[in-house]
PDB file of C-alpha atoms and ligand atoms in Angstrom:
ATOM      1  CA  SER A   1      -4.298  -2.748  20.844  1.00  0.00           C
ATOM      2  CA  HIS A   2      -0.261  -3.462  20.870  1.00  0.00           C
ATOM      3  CA  VAL A   3       0.575  -1.232  18.157  1.00  0.00           C
ATOM      4  CA  TRP A   4       0.091   2.115  19.925  1.00  0.00           C
ATOM      5  CA  CYS A   5       3.506   1.308  22.387  1.00  0.00           C
ATOM      6  CA  ASP A   6       5.561   2.428  20.568  1.00  0.00           C
ATOM      7  CA  LEU A   7       4.217   6.086  19.692  1.00  0.00           C
ATOM      8  CA  PRO A   8       5.212   8.889  21.137  1.00  0.00           C
ATOM      9  CA  ASP A   9       2.286  10.418  23.695  1.00  0.00           C
ATOM     10  CA  SER A  10       1.153  13.203  21.815  1.00  0.00           C
ATOM     11  CA  LEU A  11      -0.413  10.985  19.570  1.00  0.00           C
ATOM     12  CA  HIS A  12      -1.740   8.323  22.305  1.00  0.00           C
ATOM     13  CA  ARG A  13      -4.582  10.019  23.131  1.00  0.00           C
ATOM     14  CA  LEU A  14      -5.499  11.557  19.104  1.00  0.00           C
ATOM     15  CA  PRO A  15      -8.894  10.048  17.895  1.00  0.00           C
ATOM     16  CA  VAL A  16      -8.765   6.985  16.529  1.00  0.00           C
ATOM     17  CA  HIS A  17     -11.003   6.326  13.719  1.00  0.00           C
ATOM     18  CA  PRO A  18     -13.359   3.348  14.912  1.00  0.00           C
ATOM     19  CA  LEU A  19     -13.565   1.403  10.958  1.00  0.00           C
ATOM     20  CA  TRP A  20      -9.986   1.372  10.964  1.00  0.00           C
ATOM     21  CA  GLN A  21      -6.574   1.662  14.199  1.00  0.00           C
ATOM     22  CA  SER A  22      -5.023   4.538  13.079  1.00  0.00           C
ATOM     23  CA  PRO A  23      -5.913   8.237  14.542  1.00  0.00           C
ATOM     24  CA  LEU A  24      -7.730  10.811  12.311  1.00  0.00           C
ATOM     25  CA  THR A  25      -5.095  13.617  12.317  1.00  0.00           C
ATOM     26  CA  ILE A  26      -1.634  14.220  13.082  1.00  0.00           C
ATOM     27  CA  PRO A  27      -1.019  18.070  14.983  1.00  0.00           C
ATOM     28  CA  GLY A  28       1.601  19.726  12.044  1.00  0.00           C
ATOM     29  CA  GLY A  29       0.987  16.303   8.896  1.00  0.00           C
ATOM     30  CA  THR A  30       1.067  18.600   6.341  1.00  0.00           C
ATOM     31  CA  ARG A  31       1.595  15.646   3.870  1.00  0.00           C
ATOM     32  CA  GLN A  32      -0.948  12.763   4.933  1.00  0.00           C
ATOM     33  CA  SER A  33      -1.976  10.258   3.315  1.00  0.00           C
ATOM     34  CA  PRO A  34      -3.963   8.461   2.019  1.00  0.00           C
ATOM     35  CA  ILE A  35      -6.509  11.423   0.076  1.00  0.00           C
ATOM     36  CA  ASN A  36      -9.394  11.799  -2.864  1.00  0.00           C
ATOM     37  CA  ILE A  37      -7.264  11.894  -6.561  1.00  0.00           C
ATOM     38  CA  GLN A  38      -9.862  14.664  -8.603  1.00  0.00           C
ATOM     39  CA  TRP A  39      -8.383  13.237 -11.533  1.00  0.00           C
ATOM     40  CA  ARG A  40      -9.262  17.535 -12.851  1.00  0.00           C
ATOM     41  CA  ASP A  41      -7.374  19.076 -10.680  1.00  0.00           C
ATOM     42  CA  SER A  42      -4.170  16.800 -11.874  1.00  0.00           C
ATOM     43  CA  VAL A  43      -1.854  18.203 -13.384  1.00  0.00           C
ATOM     44  CA  TYR A  44      -0.246  16.617 -16.563  1.00  0.00           C
ATOM     45  CA  ASP A  45       4.162  17.426 -16.366  1.00  0.00           C
ATOM     46  CA  PRO A  46       6.418  16.323 -19.394  1.00  0.00           C
ATOM     47  CA  PHE A  47       9.088  16.080 -17.672  1.00  0.00           C
ATOM     48  CA  LEU A  48       7.211  12.569 -15.683  1.00  0.00           C
ATOM     49  CA  LYS A  49       9.200   9.660 -17.019  1.00  0.00           C
ATOM     50  CA  PRO A  50       8.359   6.386 -17.454  1.00  0.00           C
ATOM     51  CA  LEU A  51       8.330   4.478 -14.247  1.00  0.00           C
ATOM     52  CA  LYS A  52      10.690   1.194 -14.580  1.00  0.00           C
ATOM     53  CA  ILE A  53      10.126  -1.624 -12.897  1.00  0.00           C
ATOM     54  CA  SER A  54      12.482  -4.579 -12.166  1.00  0.00           C
ATOM     55  CA  TYR A  55      12.039  -7.226  -9.817  1.00  0.00           C
ATOM     56  CA  ASP A  56      13.864 -10.711 -10.146  1.00  0.00           C
ATOM     57  CA  PRO A  57      11.342 -13.034  -8.320  1.00  0.00           C
ATOM     58  CA  THR A  58      13.753 -14.989  -6.358  1.00  0.00           C
ATOM     59  CA  THR A  59      14.205 -12.409  -3.589  1.00  0.00           C
ATOM     60  CA  CYS A  60      10.974 -13.053  -2.806  1.00  0.00           C
ATOM     61  CA  LEU A  61      10.866 -14.536   0.792  1.00  0.00           C
ATOM     62  CA  HIS A  62       7.633 -15.242   2.544  1.00  0.00           C
ATOM     63  CA  ILE A  63       3.648 -13.943   3.104  1.00  0.00           C
ATOM     64  CA  TRP A  64       2.616 -13.133   7.093  1.00  0.00           C
ATOM     65  CA  ASN A  65      -0.352 -11.152   8.571  1.00  0.00           C
ATOM     66  CA  ASN A  66       0.928  -8.725  10.642  1.00  0.00           C
ATOM     67  CA  GLY A  67      -3.154  -8.275  11.623  1.00  0.00           C
ATOM     68  CA  TYR A  68      -3.577  -5.119  10.053  1.00  0.00           C
ATOM     69  CA  SER A  69      -2.803  -6.688   5.763  1.00  0.00           C
ATOM     70  CA  PHE A  70      -1.622 -10.208   4.736  1.00  0.00           C
ATOM     71  CA  LEU A  71       2.323  -9.024   3.308  1.00  0.00           C
ATOM     72  CA  VAL A  72       4.400 -10.793   0.950  1.00  0.00           C
ATOM     73  CA  GLU A  73       8.436  -9.585   2.134  1.00  0.00           C
ATOM     74  CA  PHE A  74      11.106  -9.593  -0.096  1.00  0.00           C
ATOM     75  CA  ASP A  75      14.944  -9.239   0.453  1.00  0.00           C
ATOM     76  CA  ASP A  76      16.318  -6.284   0.213  1.00  0.00           C
ATOM     77  CA  SER A  77      19.948  -6.781   1.248  1.00  0.00           C
ATOM     78  CA  ALA A  78      20.700  -6.000  -2.440  1.00  0.00           C
ATOM     79  CA  ASP A  79      19.766  -3.780  -5.929  1.00  0.00           C
ATOM     80  CA  ARG A  80      17.694  -6.892  -6.592  1.00  0.00           C
ATOM     81  CA  SER A  81      14.282  -5.752  -6.881  1.00  0.00           C
ATOM     82  CA  ILE A  82      13.741  -2.286  -7.904  1.00  0.00           C
ATOM     83  CA  ILE A  83      11.894   0.798  -9.734  1.00  0.00           C
ATOM     84  CA  VAL A  84      13.553   4.027 -11.191  1.00  0.00           C
ATOM     85  CA  GLY A  85      12.410   6.715 -12.812  1.00  0.00           C
ATOM     86  CA  GLY A  86       8.904   8.447 -12.958  1.00  0.00           C
ATOM     87  CA  PRO A  87       8.931  10.803 -10.069  1.00  0.00           C
ATOM     88  CA  LEU A  88      11.388   9.172  -8.298  1.00  0.00           C
ATOM     89  CA  GLU A  89      15.464  10.534  -7.986  1.00  0.00           C
ATOM     90  CA  ASN A  90      16.953   7.184  -7.058  1.00  0.00           C
ATOM     91  CA  GLN A  91      16.632   3.890  -7.361  1.00  0.00           C
ATOM     92  CA  TYR A  92      14.056   1.947  -4.615  1.00  0.00           C
ATOM     93  CA  ARG A  93      13.877  -0.898  -3.208  1.00  0.00           C
ATOM     94  CA  LEU A  94      11.045  -2.908  -3.244  1.00  0.00           C
ATOM     95  CA  LYS A  95      10.297  -4.523   0.666  1.00  0.00           C
ATOM     96  CA  GLN A  96       7.052  -5.478   1.152  1.00  0.00           C
ATOM     97  CA  PHE A  97       3.621  -5.402  -0.783  1.00  0.00           C
ATOM     98  CA  HIS A  98      -0.176  -5.733   0.953  1.00  0.00           C
ATOM     99  CA  PHE A  99      -3.209  -4.864   0.761  1.00  0.00           C
ATOM    100  CA  HIS A 100      -5.897  -2.861   1.292  1.00  0.00           C
ATOM    101  CA  TRP A 101      -9.808  -3.688   1.629  1.00  0.00           C
ATOM    102  CA  GLY A 102     -13.620  -3.823   2.105  1.00  0.00           C
ATOM    103  CA  ALA A 103     -16.165  -6.040   3.262  1.00  0.00           C
ATOM    104  CA  ILE A 104     -18.284  -5.300   0.860  1.00  0.00           C
ATOM    105  CA  ASN A 105     -17.372  -3.878  -2.607  1.00  0.00           C
ATOM    106  CA  GLU A 106     -18.902  -0.142  -1.983  1.00  0.00           C
ATOM    107  CA  TRP A 107     -15.315   0.678  -0.937  1.00  0.00           C
ATOM    108  CA  GLY A 108     -11.871  -0.629   0.342  1.00  0.00           C
ATOM    109  CA  SER A 109      -9.153   0.763  -1.139  1.00  0.00           C
ATOM    110  CA  GLU A 110      -7.191   4.041   0.450  1.00  0.00           C
ATOM    111  CA  HIS A 111      -7.054   6.670  -2.298  1.00  0.00           C
ATOM    112  CA  THR A 112     -10.426   6.824  -4.118  1.00  0.00           C
ATOM    113  CA  VAL A 113     -10.675   8.275  -7.704  1.00  0.00           C
ATOM    114  CA  ASP A 114     -12.741  11.214  -8.107  1.00  0.00           C
ATOM    115  CA  SER A 115     -14.559  10.476  -4.597  1.00  0.00           C
ATOM    116  CA  LYS A 116     -14.844   6.106  -6.107  1.00  0.00           C
ATOM    117  CA  PHE A 117     -14.111   3.927  -3.655  1.00  0.00           C
ATOM    118  CA  TYR A 118     -11.786   0.463  -5.660  1.00  0.00           C
ATOM    119  CA  PRO A 119     -13.246  -2.666  -3.893  1.00  0.00           C
ATOM    120  CA  ALA A 120      -8.973  -2.955  -2.778  1.00  0.00           C
ATOM    121  CA  GLU A 121      -5.859  -1.510  -3.315  1.00  0.00           C
ATOM    122  CA  LEU A 122      -2.261  -3.151  -3.702  1.00  0.00           C
ATOM    123  CA  HIS A 123       0.318  -1.168  -1.865  1.00  0.00           C
ATOM    124  CA  LEU A 124       4.913  -2.274  -3.367  1.00  0.00           C
ATOM    125  CA  VAL A 125       6.741  -0.269  -0.449  1.00  0.00           C
ATOM    126  CA  HIS A 126      10.109   0.326  -2.153  1.00  0.00           C
ATOM    127  CA  TRP A 127      12.668   2.425   0.163  1.00  0.00           C
ATOM    128  CA  ASN A 128      16.390   4.891  -0.864  1.00  0.00           C
ATOM    129  CA  ALA A 129      19.222   2.510  -0.232  1.00  0.00           C
ATOM    130  CA  VAL A 130      20.773   5.070  -2.300  1.00  0.00           C
ATOM    131  CA  VAL A 131      20.684   8.176   0.347  1.00  0.00           C
ATOM    132  CA  TYR A 132      19.845   5.922   3.339  1.00  0.00           C
ATOM    133  CA  PRO A 133      22.340   2.868   5.223  1.00  0.00           C
ATOM    134  CA  THR A 134      18.502   0.776   6.004  1.00  0.00           C
ATOM    135  CA  PHE A 135      15.402   0.108   5.671  1.00  0.00           C
ATOM    136  CA  GLU A 136      14.038   1.860   9.493  1.00  0.00           C
ATOM    137  CA  GLU A 137      16.059   5.004   8.530  1.00  0.00           C
ATOM    138  CA  ALA A 138      14.437   6.070   4.998  1.00  0.00           C
ATOM    139  CA  VAL A 139      11.016   5.484   6.775  1.00  0.00           C
ATOM    140  CA  MET A 140      11.504   8.640   8.694  1.00  0.00           C
ATOM    141  CA  GLU A 141      12.891  11.181   5.428  1.00  0.00           C
ATOM    142  CA  GLY A 142      10.805  12.929   3.541  1.00  0.00           C
ATOM    143  CA  ASN A 143      12.392  11.049   0.295  1.00  0.00           C
ATOM    144  CA  GLY A 144      12.657   7.376   2.168  1.00  0.00           C
ATOM    145  CA  LEU A 145      10.062   6.048   0.893  1.00  0.00           C
ATOM    146  CA  ALA A 146       7.776   5.360  -3.057  1.00  0.00           C
ATOM    147  CA  VAL A 147       4.777   3.115  -3.124  1.00  0.00           C
ATOM    148  CA  ILE A 148       3.094   2.049  -5.966  1.00  0.00           C
ATOM    149  CA  GLY A 149      -0.379   1.903  -5.136  1.00  0.00           C
ATOM    150  CA  VAL A 150      -2.709  -0.402  -8.016  1.00  0.00           C
ATOM    151  CA  PHE A 151      -6.367  -0.490  -7.491  1.00  0.00           C
ATOM    152  CA  LEU A 152      -8.080  -3.421  -7.472  1.00  0.00           C
ATOM    153  CA  LYS A 153     -11.547  -3.940  -9.147  1.00  0.00           C
ATOM    154  CA  LEU A 154     -14.420  -6.817  -9.511  1.00  0.00           C
ATOM    155  CA  GLY A 155     -14.150  -8.175 -12.978  1.00  0.00           C
ATOM    156  CA  ALA A 156     -12.493 -11.152 -15.064  1.00  0.00           C
ATOM    157  CA  HIS A 157     -10.009 -13.574 -12.345  1.00  0.00           C
ATOM    158  CA  HIS A 158      -6.599 -12.718 -12.088  1.00  0.00           C
ATOM    159  CA  GLU A 159      -3.819 -16.012 -12.535  1.00  0.00           C
ATOM    160  CA  GLY A 160      -1.583 -14.229 -10.990  1.00  0.00           C
ATOM    161  CA  LEU A 161      -3.250 -12.988  -7.565  1.00  0.00           C
ATOM    162  CA  GLN A 162      -4.937 -16.758  -7.834  1.00  0.00           C
ATOM    163  CA  THR A 163      -0.706 -17.997  -6.493  1.00  0.00           C
ATOM    164  CA  LEU A 164      -0.952 -15.835  -3.380  1.00  0.00           C
ATOM    165  CA  VAL A 165      -5.045 -16.630  -2.495  1.00  0.00           C
ATOM    166  CA  ASP A 166      -4.048 -19.851  -2.627  1.00  0.00           C
ATOM    167  CA  ALA A 167      -1.625 -18.962   0.074  1.00  0.00           C
ATOM    168  CA  LEU A 168      -3.790 -17.263   2.389  1.00  0.00           C
ATOM    169  CA  PRO A 169      -6.056 -19.745   4.720  1.00  0.00           C
ATOM    170  CA  ALA A 170      -2.430 -20.679   6.288  1.00  0.00           C
ATOM    171  CA  VAL A 171      -1.975 -16.709   6.941  1.00  0.00           C
ATOM    172  CA  LYS A 172      -5.260 -16.688   8.335  1.00  0.00           C
ATOM    173  CA  HIS A 173      -4.367 -15.421  11.944  1.00  0.00           C
ATOM    174  CA  LYS A 174      -2.038 -12.615  13.085  1.00  0.00           C
ATOM    175  CA  ASP A 175       1.331 -12.740  13.197  1.00  0.00           C
ATOM    176  CA  THR A 176       1.065 -16.877  11.384  1.00  0.00           C
ATOM    177  CA  VAL A 177       3.511 -16.926   8.448  1.00  0.00           C
ATOM    178  CA  ILE A 178       4.447 -19.155   5.438  1.00  0.00           C
ATOM    179  CA  GLU A 179       7.523 -19.715   2.721  1.00  0.00           C
ATOM    180  CA  PHE A 180       7.058 -18.525  -0.535  1.00  0.00           C
ATOM    181  CA  ASP A 181       9.456 -18.538  -2.439  1.00  0.00           C
ATOM    182  CA  VAL A 182       9.325 -17.395  -5.999  1.00  0.00           C
ATOM    183  CA  PHE A 183       6.681 -14.975  -6.979  1.00  0.00           C
ATOM    184  CA  ASP A 184       6.677 -11.709  -9.638  1.00  0.00           C
ATOM    185  CA  PRO A 185       5.070  -8.664  -8.641  1.00  0.00           C
ATOM    186  CA  SER A 186       4.819  -7.203 -11.444  1.00  0.00           C
ATOM    187  CA  CYS A 187       1.979  -9.359 -12.340  1.00  0.00           C
ATOM    188  CA  LEU A 188       0.279  -7.037 -10.488  1.00  0.00           C
ATOM    189  CA  ILE A 189       1.327  -4.241 -12.311  1.00  0.00           C
ATOM    190  CA  PRO A 190      -0.863  -2.721 -15.143  1.00  0.00           C
ATOM    191  CA  SER A 191       0.871  -2.770 -18.103  1.00  0.00           C
ATOM    192  CA  CYS A 192      -0.599   0.435 -19.049  1.00  0.00           C
ATOM    193  CA  PRO A 193       2.032   2.763 -18.031  1.00  0.00           C
ATOM    194  CA  ASP A 194      -0.179   5.800 -16.544  1.00  0.00           C
ATOM    195  CA  TYR A 195       0.490   7.248 -12.670  1.00  0.00           C
ATOM    196  CA  TRP A 196       0.036  10.223 -10.978  1.00  0.00           C
ATOM    197  CA  THR A 197       2.033  11.164  -8.415  1.00  0.00           C
ATOM    198  CA  TYR A 198       2.599  13.394  -4.996  1.00  0.00           C
ATOM    199  CA  ALA A 199       4.198  13.628  -2.285  1.00  0.00           C
ATOM    200  CA  GLY A 200       2.600  11.839   1.006  1.00  0.00           C
ATOM    201  CA  SER A 201       2.585   9.710   4.340  1.00  0.00           C
ATOM    202  CA  LEU A 202       2.073   6.371   5.783  1.00  0.00           C
ATOM    203  CA  THR A 203      -1.307   5.673   5.821  1.00  0.00           C
ATOM    204  CA  THR A 204      -0.572   3.016   9.350  1.00  0.00           C
ATOM    205  CA  PRO A 205       1.402   4.113  12.361  1.00  0.00           C
ATOM    206  CA  PRO A 206       4.378   5.829  11.670  1.00  0.00           C
ATOM    207  CA  LEU A 207       1.941   7.860   9.492  1.00  0.00           C
ATOM    208  CA  THR A 208       5.512   9.768   8.675  1.00  0.00           C
ATOM    209  CA  GLU A 209       5.938  11.869   5.903  1.00  0.00           C
ATOM    210  CA  SER A 210       8.083   9.505   3.911  1.00  0.00           C
ATOM    211  CA  VAL A 211       6.624   8.256   0.520  1.00  0.00           C
ATOM    212  CA  THR A 212       6.540   9.429  -2.422  1.00  0.00           C
ATOM    213  CA  TRP A 213       3.118   8.159  -3.718  1.00  0.00           C
ATOM    214  CA  ILE A 214       2.899   6.850  -7.494  1.00  0.00           C
ATOM    215  CA  ILE A 215      -0.364   5.606  -8.002  1.00  0.00           C
ATOM    216  CA  LYS A 216      -1.366   3.724 -11.557  1.00  0.00           C
ATOM    217  CA  LYS A 217      -4.121   5.546 -13.276  1.00  0.00           C
ATOM    218  CA  LYS A 218      -5.381   1.704 -14.886  1.00  0.00           C
ATOM    219  CA  PRO A 219      -6.835  -0.797 -12.454  1.00  0.00           C
ATOM    220  CA  ILE A 220      -6.686  -4.528 -12.638  1.00  0.00           C
ATOM    221  CA  GLU A 221      -9.585  -6.691 -12.094  1.00  0.00           C
ATOM    222  CA  VAL A 222     -10.301  -9.575  -9.718  1.00  0.00           C
ATOM    223  CA  ASP A 223     -13.165 -11.758  -9.081  1.00  0.00           C
ATOM    224  CA  GLU A 224     -15.509 -12.390  -5.837  1.00  0.00           C
ATOM    225  CA  ASN A 225     -13.933 -14.935  -4.749  1.00  0.00           C
ATOM    226  CA  GLN A 226     -10.526 -13.252  -4.609  1.00  0.00           C
ATOM    227  CA  LEU A 227     -11.727 -10.631  -3.119  1.00  0.00           C
ATOM    228  CA  GLU A 228     -13.787 -12.654  -0.466  1.00  0.00           C
ATOM    229  CA  ALA A 229     -10.820 -14.605   0.143  1.00  0.00           C
ATOM    230  CA  PHE A 230      -9.099 -11.576   1.620  1.00  0.00           C
ATOM    231  CA  ARG A 231     -12.055 -11.591   3.515  1.00  0.00           C
ATOM    232  CA  MET A 232     -12.279 -14.295   5.189  1.00  0.00           C
ATOM    233  CA  LEU A 233      -8.859 -13.683   7.023  1.00  0.00           C
ATOM    234  CA  LEU A 234      -8.478 -12.219  10.948  1.00  0.00           C
ATOM    235  CA  PHE A 235      -6.847  -9.336  12.385  1.00  0.00           C
ATOM    236  CA  THR A 236      -6.892 -11.432  15.581  1.00  0.00           C
ATOM    237  CA  SER A 237      -4.443 -13.880  16.700  1.00  0.00           C
ATOM    238  CA  ASP A 238      -5.513 -18.250  17.051  1.00  0.00           C
ATOM    239  CA  GLY A 239      -7.170 -18.621  20.394  1.00  0.00           C
ATOM    240  CA  GLU A 240      -8.857 -14.727  20.658  1.00  0.00           C
ATOM    241  CA  GLU A 241     -12.084 -14.030  19.416  1.00  0.00           C
ATOM    242  CA  GLU A 242     -12.618 -14.002  15.776  1.00  0.00           C
ATOM    243  CA  LYS A 243     -12.345 -10.421  13.847  1.00  0.00           C
ATOM    244  CA  ARG A 244     -12.860 -11.481  10.329  1.00  0.00           C
ATOM    245  CA  MET A 245      -9.567  -8.749   8.599  1.00  0.00           C
ATOM    246  CA  VAL A 246     -11.895  -6.324   6.516  1.00  0.00           C
ATOM    247  CA  ASP A 247     -12.565  -2.066   6.202  1.00  0.00           C
ATOM    248  CA  ASN A 248      -7.869  -1.385   6.807  1.00  0.00           C
ATOM    249  CA  PHE A 249      -8.041   1.703   5.324  1.00  0.00           C
ATOM    250  CA  ARG A 250      -7.902   4.903   6.271  1.00  0.00           C
ATOM    251  CA  PRO A 251     -10.175   8.075   6.065  1.00  0.00           C
ATOM    252  CA  LEU A 252      -8.961  10.483   3.583  1.00  0.00           C
ATOM    253  CA  GLN A 253      -6.430  12.810   4.604  1.00  0.00           C
ATOM    254  CA  PRO A 254      -6.927  16.819   3.766  1.00  0.00           C
ATOM    255  CA  LEU A 255      -4.729  17.495   0.181  1.00  0.00           C
ATOM    256  CA  MET A 256      -3.724  20.833   1.936  1.00  0.00           C
ATOM    257  CA  ASN A 257      -0.618  22.453   0.099  1.00  0.00           C
ATOM    258  CA  ARG A 258      -0.198  19.270  -2.949  1.00  0.00           C
ATOM    259  CA  THR A 259      -0.680  19.184  -5.974  1.00  0.00           C
ATOM    260  CA  VAL A 260      -1.045  15.909  -8.017  1.00  0.00           C
ATOM    261  CA  ARG A 261       0.494  15.807 -10.812  1.00  0.00           C
ATOM    262  CA  SER A 262      -0.155  13.212 -13.047  1.00  0.00           C
ATOM    263  CA  SER A 263       1.873  11.503 -16.659  1.00  0.00           C
ATOM    264  CA  PHE A 264      -0.721  11.803 -18.526  1.00  0.00           C
ATOM    265  CA  GLN A 265      -2.943  14.065 -20.287  1.00  0.00           C
TER     266      GLN A 265
HETATM  267  C1  AL4 B   1       0.739  -2.491   9.677  1.00  0.00           C
HETATM  268  C2  AL4 B   1       2.641  -0.843   9.540  1.00  0.00           C
HETATM  269  N1  AL4 B   1       2.458  -0.672   8.353  1.00  0.00           N
HETATM  270  C3  AL4 B   1       3.888   0.232   7.584  1.00  0.00           C
HETATM  271  C4  AL4 B   1       4.790  -0.619   7.881  1.00  0.00           C
HETATM  272  N2  AL4 B   1       6.281   0.096   7.952  1.00  0.00           N
HETATM  273  C5  AL4 B   1       6.653   1.650   8.343  1.00  0.00           C
HETATM  274  C6  AL4 B   1       7.277   0.831   9.459  1.00  0.00           C
HETATM  275  O1  AL4 B   1       8.087  -0.085   8.807  1.00  0.00           O
HETATM  276  C7  AL4 B   1       8.589   0.015  10.517  1.00  0.00           C
HETATM  277  S1  AL4 B   1       5.745   0.025   5.983  1.00  0.00           S
HETATM  278  O2  AL4 B   1       7.046   1.015   5.401  1.00  0.00           O
HETATM  279  O3  AL4 B   1       6.654  -1.070   5.289  1.00  0.00           O
HETATM  280  C8  AL4 B   1       4.863   0.935   5.000  1.00  0.00           C
HETATM  281  S2  AL4 B   1       3.977   1.171   3.914  1.00  0.00           S
HETATM  282  C9  AL4 B   1       2.777   1.130   4.683  1.00  0.00           C
HETATM  283  S3  AL4 B   1       1.412   2.008   3.573  1.00  0.00           S
HETATM  284  N3  AL4 B   1      -0.424   1.921   4.019  1.00  0.00           N
HETATM  285  O4  AL4 B   1       1.445   4.164   3.613  1.00  0.00           O
HETATM  286  O5  AL4 B   1       1.412   1.707   2.099  1.00  0.00           O
HETATM  287  C10 AL4 B   1       2.784   0.981   5.876  1.00  0.00           C
HETATM  288  C11 AL4 B   1       3.329   0.513   6.545  1.00  0.00           C
HETATM  289 ZN1   ZN B   2      -0.758   0.235   2.436  1.00  0.00          ZN
END
């Protein structure tokens, strides 16, 4: 598809996974994502700080369907929506958030916990504007990005998510966008402070090893109708043969020489 033209030649010939158009392995990759988080193998680190999240809801710009997921983008021209603390040495600016989900409730998340899939996973993407002048540069650097992962489980209706769900029919097709001018994504983050953290990568091209992952231990609850709303989106543009946007998660990657730390005992 169009995305591959901007990958270096070496990546063109990689086996891509039928479920999700991402290479299965990256040559020389030692910190790829997603991974299975084996709870009993994670190591409690008492020096991990609480994660401090301060988002300004008016930095919200629009929702768009980029042909991989639907994402909500933020004005990151100043330090108005930021995270600091946790495993991070600098503060990071919110750039966008998006989701990954399955065709059915049995799978959909990118990370797993003790080999259990959740039906969906939220990623809030932040970049290190203290050290790097642009987001594009941060994407290429080991400490450039910080992504908060939140699992979604089937349960009660989620009020905050519903405002997003109500806007999805307007971005059904790839490359459609609508204005979305006030939204506070902290309503999608569990209040429980517990998280795991590890050094990883983007889970879509360019798959760069630039992400400090912060995976919340507690999932948020959403109902069946809200998950179904994700599944009515399309990978395809208006006029193309319709392909439902489902199973947009990358297969699990090897842990290799990494330790997952926990902020809790
Ligand atoms: C479909 C394209 N997705 C990526 C786009 N970006 C990277 C390239 O930009 C120039 S990004 O940094 O916004 C992220 S974060 C992310 S995940 N699933 O690991 O959280 C994937 C992407
Ligand atoms: Zn993601």
